[in-house]
Coordinates of C-alpha atoms and ligand atoms in Angstrom, one line a residue:
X1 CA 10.7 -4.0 -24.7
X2 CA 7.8 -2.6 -26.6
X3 CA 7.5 1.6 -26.2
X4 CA 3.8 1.9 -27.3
X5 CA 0.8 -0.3 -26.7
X6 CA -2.1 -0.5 -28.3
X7 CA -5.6 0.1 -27.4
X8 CA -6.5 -3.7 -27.0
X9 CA -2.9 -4.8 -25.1
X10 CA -3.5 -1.7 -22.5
X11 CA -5.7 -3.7 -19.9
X12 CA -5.5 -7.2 -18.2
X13 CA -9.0 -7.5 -18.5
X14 CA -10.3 -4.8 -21.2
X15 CA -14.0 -5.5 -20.3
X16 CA -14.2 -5.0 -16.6
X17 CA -11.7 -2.5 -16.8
X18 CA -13.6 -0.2 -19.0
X19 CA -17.2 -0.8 -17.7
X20 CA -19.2 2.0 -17.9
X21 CA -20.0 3.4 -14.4
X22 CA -23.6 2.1 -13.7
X23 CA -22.4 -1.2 -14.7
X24 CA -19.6 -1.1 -12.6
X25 CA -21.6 -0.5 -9.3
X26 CA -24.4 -3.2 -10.5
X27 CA -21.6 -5.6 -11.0
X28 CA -19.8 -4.6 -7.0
X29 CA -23.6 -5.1 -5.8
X30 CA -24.2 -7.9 -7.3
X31 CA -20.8 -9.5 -5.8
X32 CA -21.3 -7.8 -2.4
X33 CA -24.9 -9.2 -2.3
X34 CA -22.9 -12.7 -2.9
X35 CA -20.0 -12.2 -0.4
X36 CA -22.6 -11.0 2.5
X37 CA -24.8 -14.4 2.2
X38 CA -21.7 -16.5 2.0
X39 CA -20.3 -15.2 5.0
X40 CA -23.4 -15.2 6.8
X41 CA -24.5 -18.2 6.4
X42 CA -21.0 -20.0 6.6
X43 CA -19.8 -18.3 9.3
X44 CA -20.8 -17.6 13.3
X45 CA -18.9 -14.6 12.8
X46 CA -20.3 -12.6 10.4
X47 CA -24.1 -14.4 11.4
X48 CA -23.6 -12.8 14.5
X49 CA -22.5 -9.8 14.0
X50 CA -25.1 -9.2 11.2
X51 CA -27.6 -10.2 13.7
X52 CA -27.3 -7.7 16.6
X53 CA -27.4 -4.6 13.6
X54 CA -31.0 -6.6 12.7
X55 CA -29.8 -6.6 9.5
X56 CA -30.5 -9.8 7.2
X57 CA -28.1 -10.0 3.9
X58 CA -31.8 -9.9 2.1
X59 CA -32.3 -6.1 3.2
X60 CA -29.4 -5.2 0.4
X61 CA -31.1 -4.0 -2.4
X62 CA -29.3 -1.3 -4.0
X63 CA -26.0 0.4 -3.9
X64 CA -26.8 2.8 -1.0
X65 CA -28.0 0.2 1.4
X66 CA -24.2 -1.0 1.9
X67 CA -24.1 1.7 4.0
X68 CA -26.0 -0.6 6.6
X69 CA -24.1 -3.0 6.9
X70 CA -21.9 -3.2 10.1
X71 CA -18.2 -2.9 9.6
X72 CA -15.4 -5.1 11.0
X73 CA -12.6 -3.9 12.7
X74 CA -8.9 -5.2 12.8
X75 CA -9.3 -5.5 16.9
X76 CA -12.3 -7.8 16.2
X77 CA -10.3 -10.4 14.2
X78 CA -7.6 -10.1 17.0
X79 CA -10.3 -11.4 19.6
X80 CA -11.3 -14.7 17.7
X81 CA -8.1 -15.8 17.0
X82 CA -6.5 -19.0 18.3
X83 CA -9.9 -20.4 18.9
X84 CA -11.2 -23.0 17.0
X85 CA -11.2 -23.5 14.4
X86 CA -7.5 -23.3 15.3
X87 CA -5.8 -20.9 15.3
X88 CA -8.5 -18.5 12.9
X89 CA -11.5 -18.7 15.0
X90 CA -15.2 -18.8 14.0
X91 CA -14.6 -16.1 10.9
X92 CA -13.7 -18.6 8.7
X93 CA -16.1 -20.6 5.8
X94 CA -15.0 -23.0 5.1
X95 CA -13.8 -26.8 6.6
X96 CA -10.1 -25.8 7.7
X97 CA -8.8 -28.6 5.2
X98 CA -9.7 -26.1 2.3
X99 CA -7.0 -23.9 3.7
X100 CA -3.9 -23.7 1.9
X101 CA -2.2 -20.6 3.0
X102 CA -1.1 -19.4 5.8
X103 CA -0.3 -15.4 6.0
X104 CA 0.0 -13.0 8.9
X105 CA -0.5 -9.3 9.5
X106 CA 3.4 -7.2 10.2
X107 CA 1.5 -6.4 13.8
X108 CA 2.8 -2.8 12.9
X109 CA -0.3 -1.8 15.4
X110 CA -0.5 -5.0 17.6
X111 CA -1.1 -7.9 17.8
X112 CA -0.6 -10.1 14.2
X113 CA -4.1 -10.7 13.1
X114 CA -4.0 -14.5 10.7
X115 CA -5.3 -14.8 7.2
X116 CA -6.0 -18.1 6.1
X117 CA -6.6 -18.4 2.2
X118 CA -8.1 -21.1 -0.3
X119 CA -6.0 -21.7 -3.4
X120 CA -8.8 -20.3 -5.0
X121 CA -8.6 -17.6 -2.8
X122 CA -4.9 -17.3 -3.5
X123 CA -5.8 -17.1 -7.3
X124 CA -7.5 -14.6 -7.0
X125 CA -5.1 -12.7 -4.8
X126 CA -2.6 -13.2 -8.3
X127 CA -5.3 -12.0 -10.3
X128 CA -5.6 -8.7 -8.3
X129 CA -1.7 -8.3 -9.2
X130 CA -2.1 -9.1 -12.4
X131 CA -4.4 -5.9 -12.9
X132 CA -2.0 -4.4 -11.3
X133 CA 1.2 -5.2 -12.6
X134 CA -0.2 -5.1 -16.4
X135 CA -1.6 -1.5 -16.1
X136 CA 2.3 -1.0 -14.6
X137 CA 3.5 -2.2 -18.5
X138 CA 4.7 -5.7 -17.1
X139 CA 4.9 -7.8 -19.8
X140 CA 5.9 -11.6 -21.3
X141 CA 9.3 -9.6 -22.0
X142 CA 10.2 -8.2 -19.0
X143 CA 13.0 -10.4 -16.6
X144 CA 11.3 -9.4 -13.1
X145 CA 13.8 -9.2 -10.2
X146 CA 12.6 -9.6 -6.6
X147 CA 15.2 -8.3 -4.3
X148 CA 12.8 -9.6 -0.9
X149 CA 13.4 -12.3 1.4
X150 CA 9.7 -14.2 1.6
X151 CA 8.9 -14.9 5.1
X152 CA 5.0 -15.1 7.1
X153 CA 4.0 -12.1 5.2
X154 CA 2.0 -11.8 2.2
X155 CA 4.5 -9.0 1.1
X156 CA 5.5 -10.0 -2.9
X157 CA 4.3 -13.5 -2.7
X158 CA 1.4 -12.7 -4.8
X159 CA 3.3 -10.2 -7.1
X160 CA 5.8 -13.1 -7.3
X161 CA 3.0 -15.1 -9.0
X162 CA 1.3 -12.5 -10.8
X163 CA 4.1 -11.8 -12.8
X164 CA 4.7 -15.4 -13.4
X165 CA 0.8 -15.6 -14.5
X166 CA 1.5 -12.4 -16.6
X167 CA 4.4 -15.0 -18.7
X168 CA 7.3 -12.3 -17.6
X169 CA 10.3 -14.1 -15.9
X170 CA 10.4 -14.3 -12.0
X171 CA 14.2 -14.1 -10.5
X172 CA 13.7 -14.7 -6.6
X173 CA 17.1 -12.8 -4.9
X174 CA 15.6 -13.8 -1.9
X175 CA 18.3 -14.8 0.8
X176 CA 21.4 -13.1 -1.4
X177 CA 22.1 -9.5 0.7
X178 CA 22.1 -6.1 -0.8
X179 CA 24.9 -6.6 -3.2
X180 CA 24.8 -9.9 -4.2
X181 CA 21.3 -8.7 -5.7
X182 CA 22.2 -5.6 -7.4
X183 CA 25.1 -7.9 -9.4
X184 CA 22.3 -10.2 -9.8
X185 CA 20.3 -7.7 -11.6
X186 CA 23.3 -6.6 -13.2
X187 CA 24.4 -10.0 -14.4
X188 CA 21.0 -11.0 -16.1
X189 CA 20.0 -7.8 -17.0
X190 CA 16.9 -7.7 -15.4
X191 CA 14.0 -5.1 -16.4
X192 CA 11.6 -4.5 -13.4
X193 CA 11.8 -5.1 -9.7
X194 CA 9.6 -5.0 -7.0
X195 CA 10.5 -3.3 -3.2
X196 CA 9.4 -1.1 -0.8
X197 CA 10.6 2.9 -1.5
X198 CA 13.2 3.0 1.1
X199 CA 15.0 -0.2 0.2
X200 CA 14.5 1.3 -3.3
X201 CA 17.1 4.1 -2.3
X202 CA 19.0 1.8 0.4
X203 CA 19.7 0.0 -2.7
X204 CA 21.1 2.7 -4.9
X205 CA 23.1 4.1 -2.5
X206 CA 24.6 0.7 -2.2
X207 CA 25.2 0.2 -5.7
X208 CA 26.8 3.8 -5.5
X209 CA 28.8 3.8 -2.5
X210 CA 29.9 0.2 -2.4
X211 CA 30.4 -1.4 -5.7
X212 CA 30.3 1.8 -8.4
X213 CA 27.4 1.1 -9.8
X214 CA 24.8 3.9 -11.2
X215 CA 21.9 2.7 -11.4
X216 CA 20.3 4.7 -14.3
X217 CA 23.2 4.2 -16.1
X218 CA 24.7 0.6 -15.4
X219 CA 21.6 -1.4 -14.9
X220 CA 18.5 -2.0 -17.0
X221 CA 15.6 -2.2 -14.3
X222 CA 13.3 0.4 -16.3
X223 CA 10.1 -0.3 -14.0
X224 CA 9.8 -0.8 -10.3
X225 CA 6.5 -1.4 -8.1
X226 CA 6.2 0.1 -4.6
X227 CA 4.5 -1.3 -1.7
X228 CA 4.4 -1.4 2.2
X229 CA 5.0 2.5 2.4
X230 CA 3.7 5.7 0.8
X231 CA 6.7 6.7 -0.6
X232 CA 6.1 5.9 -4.5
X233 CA 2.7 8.4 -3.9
X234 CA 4.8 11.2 -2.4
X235 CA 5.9 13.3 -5.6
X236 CA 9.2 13.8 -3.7
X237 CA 10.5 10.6 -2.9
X238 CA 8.9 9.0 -6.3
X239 CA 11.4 11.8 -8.4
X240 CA 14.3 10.2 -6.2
X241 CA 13.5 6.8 -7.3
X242 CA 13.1 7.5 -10.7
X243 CA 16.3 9.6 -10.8
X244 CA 18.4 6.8 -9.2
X245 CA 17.3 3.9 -11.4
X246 CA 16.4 5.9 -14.2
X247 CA 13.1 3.7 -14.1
X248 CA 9.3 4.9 -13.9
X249 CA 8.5 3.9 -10.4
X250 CA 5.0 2.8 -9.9
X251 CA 2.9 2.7 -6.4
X252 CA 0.6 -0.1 -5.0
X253 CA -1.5 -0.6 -1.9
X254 CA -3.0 -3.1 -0.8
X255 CA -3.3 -5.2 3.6
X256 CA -2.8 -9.1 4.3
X257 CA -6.5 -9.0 5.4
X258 CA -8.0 -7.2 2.4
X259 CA -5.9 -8.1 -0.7
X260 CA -4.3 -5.9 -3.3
X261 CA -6.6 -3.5 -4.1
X262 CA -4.8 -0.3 -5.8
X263 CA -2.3 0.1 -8.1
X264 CA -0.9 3.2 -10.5
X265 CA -1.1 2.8 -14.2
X266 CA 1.5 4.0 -16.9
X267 CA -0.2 7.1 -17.1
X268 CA 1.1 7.8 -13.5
X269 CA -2.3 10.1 -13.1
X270 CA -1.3 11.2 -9.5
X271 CA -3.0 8.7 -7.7
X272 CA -4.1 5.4 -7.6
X273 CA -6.7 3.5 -9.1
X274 CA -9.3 1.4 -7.2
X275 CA -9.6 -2.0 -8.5
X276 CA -13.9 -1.8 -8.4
X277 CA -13.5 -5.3 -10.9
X278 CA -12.4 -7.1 -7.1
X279 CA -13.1 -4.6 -4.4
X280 CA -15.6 -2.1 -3.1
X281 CA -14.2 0.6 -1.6
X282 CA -16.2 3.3 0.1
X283 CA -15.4 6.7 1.8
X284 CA -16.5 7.7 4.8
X285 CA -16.4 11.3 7.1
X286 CA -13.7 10.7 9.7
X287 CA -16.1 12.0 12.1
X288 CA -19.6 11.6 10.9
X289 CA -19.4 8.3 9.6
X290 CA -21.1 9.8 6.0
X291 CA -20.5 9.0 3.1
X292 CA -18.3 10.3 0.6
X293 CA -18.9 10.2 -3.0
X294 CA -17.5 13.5 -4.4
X295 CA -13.8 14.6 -4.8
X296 CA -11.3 16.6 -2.8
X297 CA -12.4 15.4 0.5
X298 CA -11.1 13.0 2.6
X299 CA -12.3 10.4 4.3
X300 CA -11.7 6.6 5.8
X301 CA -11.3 3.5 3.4
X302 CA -13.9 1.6 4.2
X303 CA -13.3 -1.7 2.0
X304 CA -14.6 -5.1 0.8
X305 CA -12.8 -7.7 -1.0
X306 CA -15.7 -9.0 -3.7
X307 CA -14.5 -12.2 -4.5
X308 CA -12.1 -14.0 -0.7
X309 CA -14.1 -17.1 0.4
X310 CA -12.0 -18.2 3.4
X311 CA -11.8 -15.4 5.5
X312 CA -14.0 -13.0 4.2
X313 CA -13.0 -8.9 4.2
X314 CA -16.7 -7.3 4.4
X315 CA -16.6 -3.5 5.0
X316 CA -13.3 -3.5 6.8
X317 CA -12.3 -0.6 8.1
X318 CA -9.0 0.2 7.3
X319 CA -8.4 3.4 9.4
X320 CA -6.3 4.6 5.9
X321 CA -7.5 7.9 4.6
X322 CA -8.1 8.8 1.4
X323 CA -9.8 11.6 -1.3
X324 CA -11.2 10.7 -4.6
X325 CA -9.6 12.6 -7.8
X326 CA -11.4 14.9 -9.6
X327 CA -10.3 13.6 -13.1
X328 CA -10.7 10.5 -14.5
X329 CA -7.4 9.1 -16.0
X330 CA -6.0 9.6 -19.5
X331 CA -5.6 5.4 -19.3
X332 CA -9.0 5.1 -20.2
X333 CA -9.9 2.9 -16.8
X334 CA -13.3 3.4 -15.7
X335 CA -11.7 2.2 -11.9
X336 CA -11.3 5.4 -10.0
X337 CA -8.5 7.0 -8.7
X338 CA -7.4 8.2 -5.0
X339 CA -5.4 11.4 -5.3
X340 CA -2.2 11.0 -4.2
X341 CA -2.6 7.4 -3.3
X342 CA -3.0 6.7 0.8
X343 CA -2.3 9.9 2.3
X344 CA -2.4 8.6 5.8
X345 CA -3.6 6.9 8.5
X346 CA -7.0 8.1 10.5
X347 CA -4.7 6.8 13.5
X348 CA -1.8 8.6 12.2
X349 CA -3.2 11.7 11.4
X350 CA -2.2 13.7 14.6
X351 CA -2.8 16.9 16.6
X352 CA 1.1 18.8 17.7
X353 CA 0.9 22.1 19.0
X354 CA -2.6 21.9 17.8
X355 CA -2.1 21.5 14.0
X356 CA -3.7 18.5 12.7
X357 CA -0.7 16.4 10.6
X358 CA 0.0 13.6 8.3
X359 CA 3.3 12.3 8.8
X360 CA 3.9 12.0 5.2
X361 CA 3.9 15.8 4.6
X362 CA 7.0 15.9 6.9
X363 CA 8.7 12.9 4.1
X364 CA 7.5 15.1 1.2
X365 CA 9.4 18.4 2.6
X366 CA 12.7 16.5 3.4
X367 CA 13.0 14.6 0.2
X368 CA 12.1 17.4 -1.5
X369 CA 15.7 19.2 -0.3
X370 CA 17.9 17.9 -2.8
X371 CA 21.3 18.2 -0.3
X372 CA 19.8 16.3 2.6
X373 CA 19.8 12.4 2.6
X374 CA 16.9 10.1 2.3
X375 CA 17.3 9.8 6.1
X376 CA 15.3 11.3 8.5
X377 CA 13.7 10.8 11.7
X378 CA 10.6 13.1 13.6
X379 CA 10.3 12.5 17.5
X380 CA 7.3 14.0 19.0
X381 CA 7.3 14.6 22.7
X382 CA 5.4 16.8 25.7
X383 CA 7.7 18.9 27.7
X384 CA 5.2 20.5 30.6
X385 CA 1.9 20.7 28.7
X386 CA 3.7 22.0 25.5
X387 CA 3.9 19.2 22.3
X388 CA 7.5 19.3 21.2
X389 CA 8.9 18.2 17.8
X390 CA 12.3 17.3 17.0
X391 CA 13.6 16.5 13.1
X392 CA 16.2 14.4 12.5
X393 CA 18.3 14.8 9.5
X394 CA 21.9 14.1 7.4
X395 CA 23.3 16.4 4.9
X396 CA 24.9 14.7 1.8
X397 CA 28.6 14.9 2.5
X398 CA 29.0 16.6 -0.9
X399 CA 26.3 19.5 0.0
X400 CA 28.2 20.1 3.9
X401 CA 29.5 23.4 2.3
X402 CA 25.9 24.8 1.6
X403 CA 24.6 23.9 5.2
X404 CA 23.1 27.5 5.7
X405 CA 21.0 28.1 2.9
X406 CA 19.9 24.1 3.2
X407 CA 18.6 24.6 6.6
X408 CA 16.8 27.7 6.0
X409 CA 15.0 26.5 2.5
X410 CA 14.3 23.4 5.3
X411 CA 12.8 25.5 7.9
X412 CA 10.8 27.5 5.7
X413 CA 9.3 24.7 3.3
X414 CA 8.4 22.6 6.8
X415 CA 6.6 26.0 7.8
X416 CA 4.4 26.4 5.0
X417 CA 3.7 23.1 4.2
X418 CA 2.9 21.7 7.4
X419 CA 2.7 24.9 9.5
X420 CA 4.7 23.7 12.2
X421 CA 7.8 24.9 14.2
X422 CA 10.7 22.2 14.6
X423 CA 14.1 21.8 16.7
X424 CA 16.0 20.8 13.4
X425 CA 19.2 18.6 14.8
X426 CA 21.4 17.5 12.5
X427 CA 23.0 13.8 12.0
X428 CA 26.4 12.7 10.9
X429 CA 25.7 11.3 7.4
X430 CA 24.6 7.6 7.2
X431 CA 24.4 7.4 11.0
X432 CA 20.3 7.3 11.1
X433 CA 19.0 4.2 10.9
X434 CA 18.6 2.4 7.7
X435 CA 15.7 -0.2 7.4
X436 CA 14.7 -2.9 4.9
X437 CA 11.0 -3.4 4.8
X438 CA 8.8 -0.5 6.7
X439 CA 10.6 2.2 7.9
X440 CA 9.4 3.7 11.2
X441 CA 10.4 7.6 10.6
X442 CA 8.1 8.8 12.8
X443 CA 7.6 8.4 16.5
X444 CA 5.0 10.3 18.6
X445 CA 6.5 9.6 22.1
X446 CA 4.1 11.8 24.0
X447 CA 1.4 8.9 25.1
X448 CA 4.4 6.9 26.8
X449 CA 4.9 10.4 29.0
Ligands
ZN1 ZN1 -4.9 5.1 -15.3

């Protein structure tokens, strides 16, 4: 394993990655000019759409007059589909035998939406990870482990490939269960793996609790990459990881529908960057629609993926919200960074008892408590006219004796950082449900009555 790098091995692509700024938006403008014609003229779709706004792709002429251009909506793919041509409907451009890839959407809020992908298209979704897992220090040496059954979603296909592009060795512990992989691991020494953050700890404990294994001390995975949740952004959650691999743990983001467009770099700046090489991501007021080009406020991710032929991703609203950092990072990256990654969804972000809240403040308290379990559950309900919230949670059988003072340092951290009052109930340990892929922690049961 090399410990240093220098300057020149840093970056998958040292050019883009270090553009200066004003070539960096002339470069996105110049691709998004590109995208817009492609997709208008190969697609009823996009022609359409384009066409009620009056807008022609022609009328882009600089930077600001993306702005204009009308944005596309997940519920608008949903109502094309399984027309022809079948089953993606008339946003696709090109002849369906051009097609290689099938992926759907988790249909976390619906309906699965389809993406259909080129192989060219599917390049370039390995490219994106190579950015990605490069700036993560993945390298020809590493043995990468991918403890992930491969199904209909795009999750870790494309990581799966990247890596391979990259030269590291792949190890697919696809169908083996939870064990099996972490003797796996074990057994070939592997150096980096890729999950989401709660199998992340799911696996730990297991490697704990069933086999007496310690992680940090009996394996050799030094790097893992995050995706699917938050969890890698929240400071809380990312110290656990890193504590019970002893391995720098390292967040992505990125939709089936738009591609992998963020990723954290070594220097772990507290946030993400934006790849702007591949995708042009723009900030807009949650309510006003305006846009946001200065840090410290957030605002929706409104995103375009520069360079996807088949089904084109042309100011998709992504209803995630975000804030730009106010310091560029140490890397040297010209891309810039989100502070503190995806810090929620515009649908997410709630009103209880009249206090506007992201759920992942709630997961950045409770894994911030070092004698409660990585388990925890927050049920939102109405009683009469009053919003109700309920937290669910397991004390670590070792840390039973210190339940007081637990509870209160709970109560009062849950106060001040999300300024809400909460029935705490408490769990017998490892009796909350455990889950594999996205964890569904939080449940606002007041619209079902
Ligand atoms: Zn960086």
């Amino acid at each position: 394993m090399k410990t240093s790098f220098n300057q020149k091995d840093l970056y998958w692509n040292p050019v883009v990655e270090t553009l200066p700024l004003k070539k960096l938006r002339d470069l996105q403008l110049k691709k998004f000019k590109r995208i817009l014609e492609w997709a208008y003229e190969k697609s009823k779709f996009h022609r359409k759409l384009y066409q009620q706004a009056g807008l022609e792709p022609g009328d882009i002429q600089s930077y600001e007059d993306i702005a204009k251009v009308p944005k596309v909506e997940k519920s608008m793919m949903r109502e094309i589909q399984r027309k022809d041509p079948y089953p993606y409907g008339d946003a696709l451009c090109v002849p369906i035998e051009e097609v290689t890839e099938f992926r759907q959407t988790s249909g976390t809020t619906g309906v699965p939406v389809y993406q259909p992908d080129t192989w060219q298209d599917w390049e370039w979704w390995a490219e994106a990870w190579a950015y990605l897992l490069y700036a993560q220090g993945y390298r020809k040496t590493d043995r990468v482990f991918l403890p992930f059954g491969y199904n209909i979603f795009v999750a870790f296909w494309a990581g799966h490939y990247a890596a391979e592009k990259i030269g590291c060795e792949v190890v697919p512990g696809g169908v083996l269960d939870t064990e099996a992989r972490i003797l796996k691991i074990q057994e070939l020494k592997a150096t980096a793996m890729m999950a989401t953050p709660t199998y992340v700890l799911g696996m730990a404990d297991t490697a704990k609790k069933k086999l007496g294994i310690d992680p940090a001390r009996d394996l050799t995975i030094r790097k893992i990459t995050c995706a699917g949740e938050p969890g890698a952004s929240i400071p809380s959650t990312k110290q656990r990881m890193e504590e019970a691999w002893g391995a720098k743990v390292y967040d992505h983001v990125g939709a089936t529908e738009i591609g992998a467009w963020g990723f954290e770099c070594t220097a772990q700046p507290g946030g993400l960057h934006v790849n702007e090489a591949l995708f042009l991501m723009q900030l807009e007021d949650i309510e006003t629609g305006e846009l946001i080009e200065e840090p410290g406020r957030k605002g929706k991710i409104v995103i375009t993926a520069l360079d996807r032929i088949a089904q084109p991703c042309i100011r998709f609203d992504s209803k995630d919200v975000a804030e730009w950092s106010k310091e560029p990072c140490p890397c040297g990256r010209t891309f810039r960074v989100i502070h503190g990654g995806v810090v929620g969804r515009a649908d997410d972000i709630t009103k209880i008892k009249g206090v506007l809240i992201a759920p992942s403040a709630i997961e950045e308290v409770v894994r911030s408590i070092k004698g409660l379990s990585n388990e925890y559950e927050a049920v939102v309900t109405k009683k009469g006219d009053l919003d109700d919230i309920t937290l669910k949670i397991e004390f670590l059988p070792e840390e039973e004796k210190n339940r007081e003072a637990i509870l209160a340092q709970l109560k009062d951290q849950l106060r001040l950082k999300t300024n809400l009052g909460y029935n705490i109930e408490v769990h017998p340990y490892n009796s909350l449900p455990r889950y594999e892929v996205k964890a569904k922690r939080f449940k606002d049961l007041r619209k079902h009555g």
